[in-house]
Amino acid sequence: MTQAAFFVLTALVDQPRHGYGIVQVVDELSEGHVQLRIGTLYGVLDRLAADGLIELDREEVQQGRLRRYYRLTDAGGAALSAEAERMAAGARAATERMAAHRPSAAGPAPAGGPVRRPGLAGGTA
């Protein structure tokens, strides 16, 4: 699942939304890291609908323009849940691996004793 699809599904968890509403929520959820352009958004929506992960909820005319609202299907909720778990497992594995290979905070003692360096107010660090 692409990052864009993941965030679109996540944006639809709590309520049906129209395209611009999805863009706004995705921006908020991703803290600005995923900024969907309208063309990209509708490509993602078409793929998710074709896969049965979302469906059209309703259409409304607002200020002379048609707004299509999409909602998450049960299959979409299941797919999102599985992807979130897969991502969490990957993040745990990376965190554990990094922690296991991180040098200790004190680090190895330098050969030949302490190294004197200037510190604040002429002291040593």
PDB file of C-alpha atoms in Angstrom:
ATOM      1  CA  MET A   1       0.000   0.000   0.000  1.00  0.00           C
ATOM      2  CA  THR A   2       1.353   3.409  -0.917  1.00  0.00           C
ATOM      3  CA  GLN A   3       1.836   6.116   1.673  1.00  0.00           C
ATOM      4  CA  ALA A   4      -0.830   8.212  -0.045  1.00  0.00           C
ATOM      5  CA  ALA A   5      -3.349   5.340   0.038  1.00  0.00           C
ATOM      6  CA  PHE A   6      -2.561   4.680   3.705  1.00  0.00           C
ATOM      7  CA  PHE A   7      -3.272   8.284   4.657  1.00  0.00           C
ATOM      8  CA  VAL A   8      -6.411   8.515   2.482  1.00  0.00           C
ATOM      9  CA  LEU A   9      -7.837   5.433   4.201  1.00  0.00           C
ATOM     10  CA  THR A  10      -6.852   6.861   7.589  1.00  0.00           C
ATOM     11  CA  ALA A  11      -8.587  10.153   6.748  1.00  0.00           C
ATOM     12  CA  LEU A  12     -11.827   8.253   6.100  1.00  0.00           C
ATOM     13  CA  VAL A  13     -11.868   6.278   9.360  1.00  0.00           C
ATOM     14  CA  ASP A  14     -14.087   8.659  11.313  1.00  0.00           C
ATOM     15  CA  GLN A  15     -16.444   9.976   8.626  1.00  0.00           C
ATOM     16  CA  PRO A  16     -17.083  10.265   4.880  1.00  0.00           C
ATOM     17  CA  ARG A  17     -15.176  13.115   3.238  1.00  0.00           C
ATOM     18  CA  HIS A  18     -14.982  14.847  -0.125  1.00  0.00           C
ATOM     19  CA  GLY A  19     -11.727  15.284  -2.026  1.00  0.00           C
ATOM     20  CA  TYR A  20     -10.597  18.618  -0.591  1.00  0.00           C
ATOM     21  CA  GLY A  21     -11.517  17.457   2.923  1.00  0.00           C
ATOM     22  CA  ILE A  22      -9.370  14.357   2.425  1.00  0.00           C
ATOM     23  CA  VAL A  23      -6.433  16.509   1.274  1.00  0.00           C
ATOM     24  CA  GLN A  24      -6.707  18.660   4.409  1.00  0.00           C
ATOM     25  CA  VAL A  25      -6.893  15.707   6.805  1.00  0.00           C
ATOM     26  CA  VAL A  26      -4.005  13.893   5.098  1.00  0.00           C
ATOM     27  CA  ASP A  27      -1.867  17.020   5.448  1.00  0.00           C
ATOM     28  CA  GLU A  28      -2.749  17.226   9.150  1.00  0.00           C
ATOM     29  CA  LEU A  29      -2.259  13.499   9.868  1.00  0.00           C
ATOM     30  CA  SER A  30       1.099  13.388   8.108  1.00  0.00           C
ATOM     31  CA  GLU A  31       2.227  16.665   9.691  1.00  0.00           C
ATOM     32  CA  GLY A  32       2.722  18.092   6.212  1.00  0.00           C
ATOM     33  CA  HIS A  33       4.901  15.237   4.933  1.00  0.00           C
ATOM     34  CA  VAL A  34       2.245  13.990   2.505  1.00  0.00           C
ATOM     35  CA  GLN A  35       0.749  16.727   0.384  1.00  0.00           C
ATOM     36  CA  LEU A  36      -1.676  15.280  -2.125  1.00  0.00           C
ATOM     37  CA  ARG A  37      -2.252  17.051  -5.388  1.00  0.00           C
ATOM     38  CA  ILE A  38      -5.769  16.768  -6.738  1.00  0.00           C
ATOM     39  CA  GLY A  39      -4.736  14.585  -9.702  1.00  0.00           C
ATOM     40  CA  THR A  40      -2.872  12.207  -7.391  1.00  0.00           C
ATOM     41  CA  LEU A  41      -5.773  12.136  -4.951  1.00  0.00           C
ATOM     42  CA  TYR A  42      -8.340  11.117  -7.552  1.00  0.00           C
ATOM     43  CA  GLY A  43      -6.014   8.432  -8.915  1.00  0.00           C
ATOM     44  CA  VAL A  44      -5.679   7.009  -5.386  1.00  0.00           C
ATOM     45  CA  LEU A  45      -9.443   7.252  -4.814  1.00  0.00           C
ATOM     46  CA  ASP A  46     -10.136   5.428  -8.103  1.00  0.00           C
ATOM     47  CA  ARG A  47      -7.716   2.602  -7.188  1.00  0.00           C
ATOM     48  CA  LEU A  48      -9.088   2.271  -3.653  1.00  0.00           C
ATOM     49  CA  ALA A  49     -12.673   2.188  -4.977  1.00  0.00           C
ATOM     50  CA  ALA A  50     -11.752  -0.412  -7.633  1.00  0.00           C
ATOM     51  CA  ASP A  51     -10.196  -2.540  -4.871  1.00  0.00           C
ATOM     52  CA  GLY A  52     -13.351  -2.229  -2.744  1.00  0.00           C
ATOM     53  CA  LEU A  53     -11.558  -0.394   0.070  1.00  0.00           C
ATOM     54  CA  ILE A  54     -13.677   2.766  -0.215  1.00  0.00           C
ATOM     55  CA  GLU A  55     -17.014   3.561  -1.815  1.00  0.00           C
ATOM     56  CA  LEU A  56     -19.038   6.573  -2.804  1.00  0.00           C
ATOM     57  CA  ASP A  57     -21.105   7.746   0.151  1.00  0.00           C
ATOM     58  CA  ARG A  58     -23.053  10.570  -1.511  1.00  0.00           C
ATOM     59  CA  GLU A  59     -22.856  13.458  -3.947  1.00  0.00           C
ATOM     60  CA  GLU A  60     -23.784  17.033  -3.056  1.00  0.00           C
ATOM     61  CA  VAL A  61     -23.864  20.206  -5.088  1.00  0.00           C
ATOM     62  CA  GLN A  62     -22.208  23.090  -3.240  1.00  0.00           C
ATOM     63  CA  GLN A  63     -21.825  26.486  -4.887  1.00  0.00           C
ATOM     64  CA  GLY A  64     -22.619  24.943  -8.259  1.00  0.00           C
ATOM     65  CA  ARG A  65     -19.942  22.246  -7.936  1.00  0.00           C
ATOM     66  CA  LEU A  66     -20.464  18.550  -7.393  1.00  0.00           C
ATOM     67  CA  ARG A  67     -18.762  17.129  -4.307  1.00  0.00           C
ATOM     68  CA  ARG A  68     -18.347  13.379  -4.031  1.00  0.00           C
ATOM     69  CA  TYR A  69     -18.030  12.028  -0.520  1.00  0.00           C
ATOM     70  CA  TYR A  70     -16.207   8.738   0.017  1.00  0.00           C
ATOM     71  CA  ARG A  71     -16.408   6.337   2.944  1.00  0.00           C
ATOM     72  CA  LEU A  72     -14.258   3.489   4.169  1.00  0.00           C
ATOM     73  CA  THR A  73     -15.635  -0.007   3.594  1.00  0.00           C
ATOM     74  CA  ASP A  74     -15.215  -2.909   6.010  1.00  0.00           C
ATOM     75  CA  ALA A  75     -12.560  -4.301   3.657  1.00  0.00           C
ATOM     76  CA  GLY A  76     -10.836  -0.909   3.689  1.00  0.00           C
ATOM     77  CA  GLY A  77     -10.813  -0.850   7.489  1.00  0.00           C
ATOM     78  CA  ALA A  78      -9.317  -4.345   7.556  1.00  0.00           C
ATOM     79  CA  ALA A  79      -6.667  -3.412   4.978  1.00  0.00           C
ATOM     80  CA  LEU A  80      -5.784  -0.255   6.908  1.00  0.00           C
ATOM     81  CA  SER A  81      -5.523  -2.176  10.167  1.00  0.00           C
ATOM     82  CA  ALA A  82      -3.244  -4.796   8.578  1.00  0.00           C
ATOM     83  CA  GLU A  83      -1.037  -2.113   7.015  1.00  0.00           C
ATOM     84  CA  ALA A  84      -0.801  -0.159  10.280  1.00  0.00           C
ATOM     85  CA  GLU A  85       0.292  -3.332  12.089  1.00  0.00           C
ATOM     86  CA  ARG A  86       2.834  -4.141   9.367  1.00  0.00           C
ATOM     87  CA  MET A  87       4.277  -0.627   9.614  1.00  0.00           C
ATOM     88  CA  ALA A  88       4.377  -0.770  13.432  1.00  0.00           C
ATOM     89  CA  ALA A  89       6.197  -4.114  13.320  1.00  0.00           C
ATOM     90  CA  GLY A  90       8.730  -2.665  10.907  1.00  0.00           C
ATOM     91  CA  ALA A  91       9.259   0.383  13.112  1.00  0.00           C
ATOM     92  CA  ARG A  92       9.757  -1.866  16.174  1.00  0.00           C
ATOM     93  CA  ALA A  93      12.311  -3.989  14.316  1.00  0.00           C
ATOM     94  CA  ALA A  94      14.240  -0.911  13.182  1.00  0.00           C
ATOM     95  CA  THR A  95      14.170   0.632  16.671  1.00  0.00           C
ATOM     96  CA  GLU A  96      15.371  -2.582  18.309  1.00  0.00           C
ATOM     97  CA  ARG A  97      18.131  -3.029  15.762  1.00  0.00           C
ATOM     98  CA  MET A  98      19.300   0.565  16.149  1.00  0.00           C
ATOM     99  CA  ALA A  99      19.288   0.277  19.956  1.00  0.00           C
ATOM    100  CA  ALA A 100      21.348  -2.918  19.799  1.00  0.00           C
ATOM    101  CA  HIS A 101      24.014  -1.254  17.656  1.00  0.00           C
ATOM    102  CA  ARG A 102      24.144   2.127  19.354  1.00  0.00           C
ATOM    103  CA  PRO A 103      27.380   2.836  21.246  1.00  0.00           C
ATOM    104  CA  SER A 104      26.928   3.456  24.951  1.00  0.00           C
ATOM    105  CA  ALA A 105      26.344   7.050  26.013  1.00  0.00           C
ATOM    106  CA  ALA A 106      29.716   7.206  27.791  1.00  0.00           C
ATOM    107  CA  GLY A 107      31.531   5.645  24.853  1.00  0.00           C
ATOM    108  CA  PRO A 108      34.876   3.936  25.079  1.00  0.00           C
ATOM    109  CA  ALA A 109      37.530   5.541  27.261  1.00  0.00           C
ATOM    110  CA  PRO A 110      40.188   7.296  25.164  1.00  0.00           C
ATOM    111  CA  ALA A 111      43.636   5.690  25.128  1.00  0.00           C
ATOM    112  CA  GLY A 112      46.194   7.484  27.273  1.00  0.00           C
ATOM    113  CA  GLY A 113      43.772   9.016  29.783  1.00  0.00           C
ATOM    114  CA  PRO A 114      41.350  11.898  29.603  1.00  0.00           C
ATOM    115  CA  VAL A 115      41.607  14.435  26.830  1.00  0.00           C
ATOM    116  CA  ARG A 116      41.634  18.038  27.993  1.00  0.00           C
ATOM    117  CA  ARG A 117      39.636  20.410  25.860  1.00  0.00           C
ATOM    118  CA  PRO A 118      38.514  23.944  26.564  1.00  0.00           C
ATOM    119  CA  GLY A 119      34.995  24.122  27.915  1.00  0.00           C
ATOM    120  CA  LEU A 120      32.770  26.915  29.070  1.00  0.00           C
ATOM    121  CA  ALA A 121      34.431  29.755  30.988  1.00  0.00           C
ATOM    122  CA  GLY A 122      37.885  28.351  30.278  1.00  0.00           C
ATOM    123  CA  GLY A 123      37.268  25.062  32.114  1.00  0.00           C
ATOM    124  CA  THR A 124      37.711  21.633  30.621  1.00  0.00           C
ATOM    125  CA  ALA A 125      35.086  19.484  28.996  1.00  0.00           C
TER     126      ALA A 125
END
